[in-house]
PDB file of C-alpha atoms in Angstrom:
ATOM      1  CA  MET M 117     -37.079  10.888 -16.086  1.00 77.00           C
ATOM      2  CA  SER M 118     -35.169  13.953 -15.322  1.00 80.00           C
ATOM      3  CA  VAL M 119     -31.787  14.226 -13.592  1.00 78.00           C
ATOM      4  CA  VAL M 120     -31.054  17.829 -11.795  1.00 79.00           C
ATOM      5  CA  ASN M 121     -28.089  18.830 -10.103  1.00 77.00           C
ATOM      6  CA  ASN M 122     -29.572  21.592  -7.711  1.00 73.00           C
ATOM      7  CA  ASN M 123     -26.279  22.409  -6.410  1.00 73.00           C
ATOM      8  CA  SER M 124     -22.841  22.353  -8.208  1.00 69.00           C
ATOM      9  CA  LYS M 125     -21.110  22.396  -4.916  1.00 68.00           C
ATOM     10  CA  ALA M 126     -22.812  19.504  -3.440  1.00 67.00           C
ATOM     11  CA  ALA M 127     -22.407  15.692  -4.342  1.00 68.00           C
ATOM     12  CA  THR M 128     -25.988  14.910  -4.899  1.00 77.00           C
ATOM     13  CA  ILE M 129     -28.359  15.033  -7.761  1.00 78.00           C
ATOM     14  CA  SER M 130     -32.172  15.009  -7.695  1.00 82.00           C
ATOM     15  CA  LEU M 131     -33.892  12.168  -9.796  1.00 80.00           C
ATOM     16  CA  THR M 132     -37.533  12.444 -10.870  1.00 82.00           C
ATOM     17  CA  LEU M 133     -39.443   9.741 -12.720  1.00 79.00           C
ATOM     18  CA  THR M 134     -43.134  10.383 -13.972  1.00 79.00           C
ATOM     19  CA  ASP M 135     -45.049   7.199 -14.176  1.00 77.00           C
ATOM     20  CA  GLU M 136     -48.681   8.448 -14.102  1.00 74.00           C
ATOM     21  CA  PRO M 137     -50.491   5.099 -14.808  1.00 78.00           C
ATOM     22  CA  ILE M 138     -48.743   3.380 -12.136  1.00 78.00           C
ATOM     23  CA  THR M 139     -47.262   5.516  -9.546  1.00 78.00           C
ATOM     24  CA  ARG M 140     -45.624   2.572  -7.607  1.00 81.00           C
ATOM     25  CA  ARG M 141     -43.770   1.449 -10.371  1.00 83.00           C
ATOM     26  CA  GLY M 142     -41.840   4.635 -10.885  1.00 79.00           C
ATOM     27  CA  VAL M 143     -41.012   4.448  -7.262  1.00 82.00           C
ATOM     28  CA  ASP M 144     -39.733   0.906  -7.483  1.00 83.00           C
ATOM     29  CA  MET M 145     -37.928   1.770 -10.691  1.00 82.00           C
ATOM     30  CA  LEU M 146     -36.277   5.012  -8.971  1.00 81.00           C
ATOM     31  CA  ASN M 147     -35.548   2.604  -5.794  1.00 81.00           C
ATOM     32  CA  ASN M 148     -33.924  -0.163  -7.912  1.00 84.00           C
ATOM     33  CA  LEU M 149     -31.734   2.355  -9.829  1.00 81.00           C
ATOM     34  CA  ILE M 150     -30.267   3.806  -6.528  1.00 79.00           C
ATOM     35  CA  ASN M 151     -29.895   0.178  -5.288  1.00 78.00           C
ATOM     36  CA  THR M 152     -27.787  -0.721  -8.435  1.00 77.00           C
ATOM     37  CA  TYR M 153     -25.743   2.273  -8.244  1.00 76.00           C
ATOM     38  CA  THR M 154     -25.037   1.773  -4.671  1.00 74.00           C
ATOM     39  CA  LYS M 155     -24.145  -1.923  -5.229  1.00 75.00           C
ATOM     40  CA  LEU M 156     -21.776  -0.774  -8.415  1.00 74.00           C
ATOM     41  CA  ASN M 157     -19.973   1.649  -5.783  1.00 71.00           C
ATOM     42  CA  ILE M 158     -19.583  -1.008  -3.213  1.00 74.00           C
ATOM     43  CA  GLU M 159     -18.054  -3.419  -5.819  1.00 73.00           C
ATOM     44  CA  ASN M 160     -15.672  -0.657  -7.117  1.00 71.00           C
ATOM     45  CA  ASN M 161     -14.485   0.132  -4.026  1.00 73.00           C
ATOM     46  CA  ASN M 162     -13.995  -3.573  -2.957  1.00 78.00           C
ATOM     47  CA  ARG M 163     -11.871  -4.347  -6.290  1.00 80.00           C
ATOM     48  CA  VAL M 164      -9.567  -1.679  -5.073  1.00 81.00           C
ATOM     49  CA  ALA M 165      -9.508  -2.967  -1.350  1.00 84.00           C
ATOM     50  CA  ASP M 166      -8.964  -6.374  -2.771  1.00 87.00           C
ATOM     51  CA  SER M 167      -5.965  -5.414  -4.954  1.00 84.00           C
ATOM     52  CA  THR M 168      -4.616  -3.646  -2.087  1.00 86.00           C
ATOM     53  CA  ILE M 169      -4.889  -6.725   0.342  1.00 90.00           C
ATOM     54  CA  ALA M 170      -3.228  -8.756  -2.581  1.00 88.00           C
ATOM     55  CA  PHE M 171      -0.599  -6.493  -2.727  1.00 86.00           C
ATOM     56  CA  ILE M 172       0.168  -6.606   0.882  1.00 89.00           C
ATOM     57  CA  ASN M 173      -0.128 -10.198   1.439  1.00 92.00           C
ATOM     58  CA  ASN M 174       2.653 -10.957  -1.281  1.00 89.00           C
ATOM     59  CA  ARG M 175       4.807  -8.328   0.571  1.00 88.00           C
ATOM     60  CA  LEU M 176       4.122 -10.095   3.735  1.00 92.00           C
ATOM     61  CA  ILE M 177       5.222 -13.491   2.144  1.00 94.00           C
ATOM     62  CA  VAL M 178       8.553 -12.101   1.311  1.00 91.00           C
ATOM     63  CA  VAL M 179       9.237 -10.325   4.659  1.00 91.00           C
ATOM     64  CA  SER M 180       7.937 -13.588   6.692  1.00 94.00           C
ATOM     65  CA  ASP M 181      10.584 -15.439   4.987  1.00 95.00           C
ATOM     66  CA  GLU M 182      13.207 -13.019   5.483  1.00 93.00           C
ATOM     67  CA  LEU M 183      12.319 -12.908   9.093  1.00 93.00           C
ATOM     68  CA  ASN M 184      12.031 -16.444   9.696  1.00 94.00           C
ATOM     69  CA  GLY M 185      15.674 -16.617   8.005  1.00 94.00           C
ATOM     70  CA  ILE M 186      17.104 -14.282  10.156  1.00 91.00           C
ATOM     71  CA  GLU M 187      15.499 -15.925  13.331  1.00 92.00           C
ATOM     72  CA  LYS M 188      16.960 -19.390  12.208  1.00 92.00           C
ATOM     73  CA  GLN M 189      20.617 -17.428  11.818  1.00 91.00           C
ATOM     74  CA  ILE M 190      20.243 -16.036  15.583  1.00 87.00           C
ATOM     75  CA  GLN M 191      19.392 -19.368  16.851  1.00 87.00           C
ATOM     76  CA  ASN M 192      22.109 -21.209  15.107  1.00 90.00           C
ATOM     77  CA  PHE M 193      24.540 -18.395  16.010  1.00 85.00           C
ATOM     78  CA  LYS M 194      23.681 -18.551  19.817  1.00 82.00           C
ATOM     79  CA  GLN M 195      23.981 -22.287  19.896  1.00 84.00           C
ATOM     80  CA  GLU M 196      27.357 -22.433  17.920  1.00 84.00           C
ATOM     81  CA  ASN M 197      29.092 -19.685  20.044  1.00 81.00           C
ATOM     82  CA  LYS M 198      27.296 -21.053  23.399  1.00 78.00           C
ATOM     83  CA  LEU M 199      25.620 -17.162  23.783  1.00 72.00           C
ATOM     84  CA  THR M 200      23.216 -17.269  26.386  1.00 68.00           C
ATOM     85  CA  ASP M 201      23.143 -13.582  27.022  1.00 69.00           C
ATOM     86  CA  ILE M 202      24.707 -10.302  26.042  1.00 70.00           C
ATOM     87  CA  SER M 203      26.659  -7.899  28.361  1.00 69.00           C
ATOM     88  CA  THR M 204      25.455  -4.853  29.812  1.00 70.00           C
ATOM     89  CA  GLN M 205      27.029  -2.635  27.537  1.00 67.00           C
ATOM     90  CA  ALA M 206      25.759  -4.642  24.344  1.00 72.00           C
ATOM     91  CA  GLN M 207      22.076  -4.161  26.041  1.00 74.00           C
ATOM     92  CA  LEU M 208      22.642  -0.471  26.287  1.00 73.00           C
ATOM     93  CA  LEU M 209      23.881  -0.166  22.552  1.00 72.00           C
ATOM     94  CA  VAL M 210      20.824  -1.779  21.640  1.00 71.00           C
ATOM     95  CA  ALA M 211      18.338   0.617  23.977  1.00 74.00           C
ATOM     96  CA  ASN M 212      20.095   3.557  22.392  1.00 73.00           C
ATOM     97  CA  THR M 213      19.630   2.493  18.909  1.00 78.00           C
ATOM     98  CA  ASN M 214      16.305   0.905  18.808  1.00 80.00           C
ATOM     99  CA  ASP M 215      14.388   3.984  17.867  1.00 83.00           C
ATOM    100  CA  TYR M 216      16.638   4.663  14.955  1.00 85.00           C
ATOM    101  CA  VAL M 217      16.204   1.140  13.888  1.00 86.00           C
ATOM    102  CA  LYS M 218      12.686   1.228  14.271  1.00 86.00           C
ATOM    103  CA  ASN M 219      12.448   4.308  12.151  1.00 88.00           C
ATOM    104  CA  LEU M 220      14.637   2.875   9.544  1.00 89.00           C
ATOM    105  CA  ALA M 221      12.289  -0.146   9.242  1.00 88.00           C
ATOM    106  CA  VAL M 222       9.354   2.251   8.425  1.00 86.00           C
ATOM    107  CA  GLN M 223      11.328   4.016   5.758  1.00 89.00           C
ATOM    108  CA  GLN M 224      12.635   1.012   4.278  1.00 88.00           C
ATOM    109  CA  THR M 225       8.856  -0.444   4.246  1.00 86.00           C
ATOM    110  CA  GLN M 226       7.865   2.913   2.456  1.00 87.00           C
ATOM    111  CA  LEU M 227      10.686   2.554   0.035  1.00 90.00           C
ATOM    112  CA  GLU M 228      10.018  -0.971  -0.836  1.00 86.00           C
ATOM    113  CA  ILE M 229       6.307  -0.431  -1.318  1.00 86.00           C
ATOM    114  CA  ALA M 230       7.087   2.406  -3.707  1.00 89.00           C
ATOM    115  CA  ILE M 231       9.350   0.203  -5.711  1.00 90.00           C
ATOM    116  CA  ALA M 232       6.575  -2.524  -5.801  1.00 85.00           C
ATOM    117  CA  LEU M 233       3.819   0.268  -6.947  1.00 86.00           C
ATOM    118  CA  GLU M 234       6.390   1.311  -9.558  1.00 90.00           C
ATOM    119  CA  ASN M 235       6.842  -2.278 -10.942  1.00 89.00           C
ATOM    120  CA  TYR M 236       3.197  -2.787 -10.697  1.00 85.00           C
ATOM    121  CA  LEU M 237       2.413   0.444 -12.813  1.00 88.00           C
ATOM    122  CA  LYS M 238       5.303  -0.502 -15.277  1.00 87.00           C
ATOM    123  CA  ASP M 239       4.090  -3.940 -15.817  1.00 83.00           C
ATOM    124  CA  ASP M 240       2.024  -4.324 -18.972  1.00 70.00           C
ATOM    125  CA  LYS M 241      -0.195  -6.969 -17.343  1.00 68.00           C
ATOM    126  CA  SER M 242      -1.274  -4.692 -14.968  1.00 58.00           C
ATOM    127  CA  ASN M 243      -2.314  -1.941 -17.373  1.00 63.00           C
ATOM    128  CA  LYS M 244      -5.706  -2.866 -17.235  1.00 71.00           C
ATOM    129  CA  ARG M 245      -6.043  -3.274 -13.380  1.00 79.00           C
ATOM    130  CA  VAL M 246      -6.803  -1.044 -10.458  1.00 84.00           C
ATOM    131  CA  VAL M 247      -3.723   0.172  -8.377  1.00 83.00           C
ATOM    132  CA  PRO M 248      -3.531  -0.683  -4.546  1.00 83.00           C
ATOM    133  CA  THR M 249      -4.074   2.485  -2.477  1.00 79.00           C
ATOM    134  CA  ASN M 250      -4.072   3.398   1.207  1.00 71.00           C
ATOM    135  CA  LEU M 251      -0.340   2.028   1.719  1.00 73.00           C
ATOM    136  CA  SER M 252       0.707   4.610   3.922  1.00 63.00           C
ATOM    137  CA  ILE M 253       3.381   6.183   1.669  1.00 70.00           C
ATOM    138  CA  GLN M 254       4.353   9.686   2.747  1.00 65.00           C
ATOM    139  CA  THR M 255       3.220  11.611  -0.118  1.00 61.00           C
ATOM    140  CA  ASP M 256       1.505  14.869  -0.896  1.00 66.00           C
ATOM    141  CA  PRO M 257      -2.313  14.692  -1.441  1.00 73.00           C
ATOM    142  CA  ASN M 258      -1.855  15.180  -5.272  1.00 80.00           C
ATOM    143  CA  PHE M 259      -0.514  11.720  -5.244  1.00 84.00           C
ATOM    144  CA  SER M 260      -3.527   9.771  -3.575  1.00 83.00           C
ATOM    145  CA  SER M 261      -5.830  12.170  -5.668  1.00 85.00           C
ATOM    146  CA  LEU M 262      -3.938  10.690  -8.888  1.00 88.00           C
ATOM    147  CA  LEU M 263      -4.278   7.059  -7.656  1.00 88.00           C
ATOM    148  CA  ASN M 264      -7.969   7.360  -6.876  1.00 87.00           C
ATOM    149  CA  THR M 265      -8.128   9.266 -10.550  1.00 91.00           C
ATOM    150  CA  TYR M 266      -6.353   6.390 -11.996  1.00 91.00           C
ATOM    151  CA  ASN M 267      -8.605   3.715 -10.462  1.00 90.00           C
ATOM    152  CA  GLU M 268     -11.872   5.436 -11.453  1.00 90.00           C
ATOM    153  CA  LEU M 269     -10.715   5.558 -15.199  1.00 92.00           C
ATOM    154  CA  GLN M 270      -9.701   1.954 -15.015  1.00 90.00           C
ATOM    155  CA  LEU M 271     -12.977   0.983 -13.624  1.00 89.00           C
ATOM    156  CA  GLU M 272     -14.923   3.203 -16.358  1.00 90.00           C
ATOM    157  CA  ARG M 273     -12.780   1.515 -18.917  1.00 90.00           C
ATOM    158  CA  GLU M 274     -13.712  -1.836 -17.895  1.00 86.00           C
ATOM    159  CA  ARG M 275     -17.478  -0.810 -17.885  1.00 85.00           C
ATOM    160  CA  GLN M 276     -17.200   0.892 -21.376  1.00 88.00           C
ATOM    161  CA  ALA M 277     -14.818  -2.187 -22.889  1.00 86.00           C
ATOM    162  CA  ALA M 278     -17.783  -4.465 -21.829  1.00 83.00           C
ATOM    163  CA  PHE M 279     -20.108  -2.926 -24.556  1.00 84.00           C
ATOM    164  CA  ASN M 280     -17.483  -1.375 -26.858  1.00 86.00           C
ATOM    165  CA  THR M 281     -14.611  -2.726 -28.989  1.00 88.00           C
ATOM    166  CA  GLU M 282     -10.982  -1.664 -28.095  1.00 86.00           C
ATOM    167  CA  ASN M 283     -11.405   0.416 -31.253  1.00 87.00           C
ATOM    168  CA  ASN M 284     -14.101   2.477 -29.777  1.00 91.00           C
ATOM    169  CA  PRO M 285     -13.515   6.434 -29.361  1.00 91.00           C
ATOM    170  CA  SER M 286     -14.729   6.277 -25.743  1.00 90.00           C
ATOM    171  CA  VAL M 287     -12.587   3.359 -24.969  1.00 90.00           C
ATOM    172  CA  GLN M 288      -9.482   5.010 -26.704  1.00 92.00           C
ATOM    173  CA  ASN M 289     -10.135   7.992 -25.025  1.00 94.00           C
ATOM    174  CA  LEU M 290     -10.041   6.570 -21.639  1.00 92.00           C
ATOM    175  CA  ASP M 291      -6.661   4.528 -22.617  1.00 91.00           C
ATOM    176  CA  ALA M 292      -5.119   7.977 -23.416  1.00 93.00           C
ATOM    177  CA  GLN M 293      -6.219   9.465 -20.000  1.00 94.00           C
ATOM    178  CA  ILE M 294      -5.155   6.149 -18.155  1.00 92.00           C
ATOM    179  CA  ALA M 295      -1.590   6.168 -19.838  1.00 91.00           C
ATOM    180  CA  ARG M 296      -1.176   9.994 -18.871  1.00 93.00           C
ATOM    181  CA  ILE M 297      -1.849   9.686 -15.493  1.00 93.00           C
ATOM    182  CA  ARG M 298       0.193   6.400 -15.206  1.00 92.00           C
ATOM    183  CA  ALA M 299       3.236   8.336 -16.185  1.00 93.00           C
ATOM    184  CA  ASP M 300       2.602  10.999 -13.934  1.00 93.00           C
ATOM    185  CA  LEU M 301       2.184   8.338 -11.146  1.00 92.00           C
ATOM    186  CA  ILE M 302       5.617   6.912 -12.099  1.00 93.00           C
ATOM    187  CA  ASN M 303       7.360  10.399 -12.039  1.00 93.00           C
ATOM    188  CA  ASN M 304       5.546  10.903  -8.357  1.00 91.00           C
ATOM    189  CA  ILE M 305       7.120   7.622  -7.243  1.00 91.00           C
ATOM    190  CA  ALA M 306      10.596   8.391  -8.613  1.00 92.00           C
ATOM    191  CA  LEU M 307      10.511  11.587  -6.331  1.00 90.00           C
ATOM    192  CA  ILE M 308       9.076   9.687  -3.426  1.00 90.00           C
ATOM    193  CA  LYS M 309      11.970   7.187  -3.794  1.00 92.00           C
ATOM    194  CA  LYS M 310      14.676   9.931  -3.976  1.00 93.00           C
ATOM    195  CA  ASN M 311      13.222  11.436  -0.908  1.00 91.00           C
ATOM    196  CA  LEU M 312      13.009   8.151   1.150  1.00 92.00           C
ATOM    197  CA  VAL M 313      16.607   7.304  -0.189  1.00 94.00           C
ATOM    198  CA  ILE M 314      17.957  10.544   1.670  1.00 95.00           C
ATOM    199  CA  THR M 315      16.065   9.796   4.757  1.00 93.00           C
ATOM    200  CA  ILE M 316      17.167   6.501   5.065  1.00 93.00           C
ATOM    201  CA  ASN M 317      20.752   7.499   4.441  1.00 94.00           C
ATOM    202  CA  ASN M 318      20.228  10.143   7.471  1.00 93.00           C
ATOM    203  CA  ILE M 319      18.872   7.280   9.711  1.00 91.00           C
ATOM    204  CA  LYS M 320      22.111   5.237   8.876  1.00 89.00           C
ATOM    205  CA  THR M 321      24.237   8.066   9.617  1.00 89.00           C
ATOM    206  CA  ASN M 322      22.875   8.401  13.032  1.00 85.00           C
ATOM    207  CA  ILE M 323      23.086   4.677  13.654  1.00 82.00           C
ATOM    208  CA  SER M 324      26.511   4.687  12.509  1.00 81.00           C
ATOM    209  CA  ALA M 325      27.467   7.255  15.009  1.00 76.00           C
ATOM    210  CA  PHE M 326      27.235   4.299  17.747  1.00 75.00           C
ATOM    211  CA  ASP M 327      29.901   2.189  15.810  1.00 69.00           C
ATOM    212  CA  SER M 328      32.580   3.267  17.653  1.00 68.00           C
ATOM    213  CA  GLN M 329      31.001   2.242  20.757  1.00 72.00           C
ATOM    214  CA  ILE M 330      30.027  -1.215  19.187  1.00 70.00           C
ATOM    215  CA  SER M 331      33.314  -1.807  18.067  1.00 70.00           C
ATOM    216  CA  GLN M 332      34.340  -2.023  21.856  1.00 70.00           C
ATOM    217  CA  VAL M 333      31.987  -5.142  22.148  1.00 73.00           C
ATOM    218  CA  PRO M 334      33.362  -8.371  21.784  1.00 77.00           C
ATOM    219  CA  ALA M 335      33.257  -9.892  18.311  1.00 80.00           C
ATOM    220  CA  THR M 336      30.617 -12.477  19.204  1.00 81.00           C
ATOM    221  CA  GLU M 337      28.387  -9.736  20.672  1.00 80.00           C
ATOM    222  CA  ARG M 338      28.839  -7.574  17.797  1.00 79.00           C
ATOM    223  CA  GLN M 339      27.750 -10.273  15.318  1.00 81.00           C
ATOM    224  CA  TYR M 340      24.773 -10.737  17.273  1.00 81.00           C
ATOM    225  CA  LEU M 341      23.960  -7.143  17.511  1.00 81.00           C
ATOM    226  CA  GLU M 342      23.616  -6.944  13.697  1.00 81.00           C
ATOM    227  CA  TYR M 343      21.734 -10.033  13.720  1.00 85.00           C
ATOM    228  CA  SER M 344      19.588  -8.453  16.345  1.00 84.00           C
ATOM    229  CA  ARG M 345      19.042  -5.157  14.364  1.00 83.00           C
ATOM    230  CA  GLN M 346      18.136  -6.967  11.195  1.00 86.00           C
ATOM    231  CA  GLN M 347      15.436  -9.132  13.086  1.00 89.00           C
ATOM    232  CA  THR M 348      14.084  -5.881  14.587  1.00 87.00           C
ATOM    233  CA  ILE M 349      13.596  -4.169  11.303  1.00 87.00           C
ATOM    234  CA  LYS M 350      11.946  -7.142   9.593  1.00 90.00           C
ATOM    235  CA  GLN M 351       9.694  -7.475  12.759  1.00 90.00           C
ATOM    236  CA  GLU M 352       8.796  -3.764  12.501  1.00 88.00           C
ATOM    237  CA  ILE M 353       8.013  -4.183   8.539  1.00 88.00           C
ATOM    238  CA  TYR M 354       6.091  -7.139   9.150  1.00 91.00           C
ATOM    239  CA  ILE M 355       4.054  -5.564  11.875  1.00 90.00           C
ATOM    240  CA  PHE M 356       3.525  -2.299   9.559  1.00 87.00           C
ATOM    241  CA  LEU M 357       2.211  -4.367   6.930  1.00 89.00           C
ATOM    242  CA  LEU M 358      -0.112  -6.252   9.223  1.00 92.00           C
ATOM    243  CA  LYS M 359      -1.564  -3.060  10.107  1.00 89.00           C
ATOM    244  CA  GLN M 360      -2.084  -1.900   6.660  1.00 87.00           C
ATOM    245  CA  ARG M 361      -3.935  -4.933   5.815  1.00 90.00           C
ATOM    246  CA  GLU M 362      -6.205  -4.739   8.991  1.00 90.00           C
ATOM    247  CA  GLN M 363      -7.191  -1.058   8.181  1.00 85.00           C
ATOM    248  CA  THR M 364      -8.149  -1.956   4.464  1.00 86.00           C
ATOM    249  CA  GLU M 365     -10.037  -5.180   5.516  1.00 86.00           C
ATOM    250  CA  ILE M 366     -11.724  -3.030   8.141  1.00 83.00           C
ATOM    251  CA  GLY M 367     -12.415  -0.366   5.302  1.00 77.00           C
ATOM    252  CA  LYS M 368     -13.772  -3.070   3.212  1.00 76.00           C
ATOM    253  CA  THR M 369     -16.221  -4.141   5.743  1.00 75.00           C
ATOM    254  CA  ALA M 370     -17.495  -0.651   6.045  1.00 66.00           C
ATOM    255  CA  ASN M 371     -18.283  -0.645   2.434  1.00 60.00           C
ATOM    256  CA  LEU M 372     -20.698  -3.775   3.146  1.00 57.00           C
ATOM    257  CA  ALA M 373     -22.482  -2.039   6.130  1.00 49.00           C
ATOM    258  CA  PRO M 374     -25.984  -0.848   5.208  1.00 47.00           C
TER     259      PRO M 374
END
């Protein structure tokens, strides 16, 4: 059997297997080899997708509880204060700040994901697991590339560890590479968090520009506006996470397509 890379710039190789006594057997062996490789590749992609879906589901549980809590607070507040509607002025303030609030929700979501991802990487129990990807954190391409390389090394280590001991040079070499990339990822996330905090503070500054107008609204409506703002933020975060999960699930389904 021979393996030849005909073009170093192409992601393909040529496999040739010579089986002179039984040609069909050679064909079957090559087909089986290719099918096994394809199956393994699908399994690896699905491992990363499953990790991402599980990560998002955990965040959805937290956000759902927070959203339900805020909605109950709003309901109780309206009942206690016999508030059936808000004034035109308050409605206008909601409309004027709505875009800022939604943008704030997106940035806060990304910050929460970055923090959770950082904790995931720092957790010793996670050191032998693939990292969730496709979480739509606004980063440079280098970060996504690092994540992909990290997961590829984790999967390769898992394959090596199945046939070798922890002290095997191949396994130890992979451990060293994984540790270096993990450190790089954590450093990258620190910068991402810093930039997100700056963006969030700028958005909050824009929102606070409406505070003087909000102060003119009756106290009851002011409190209701704050509850409403928090509700909008949590709703946007929840919707954002649902979309991310759906995209990941669609990608997983595509992995299974013939």
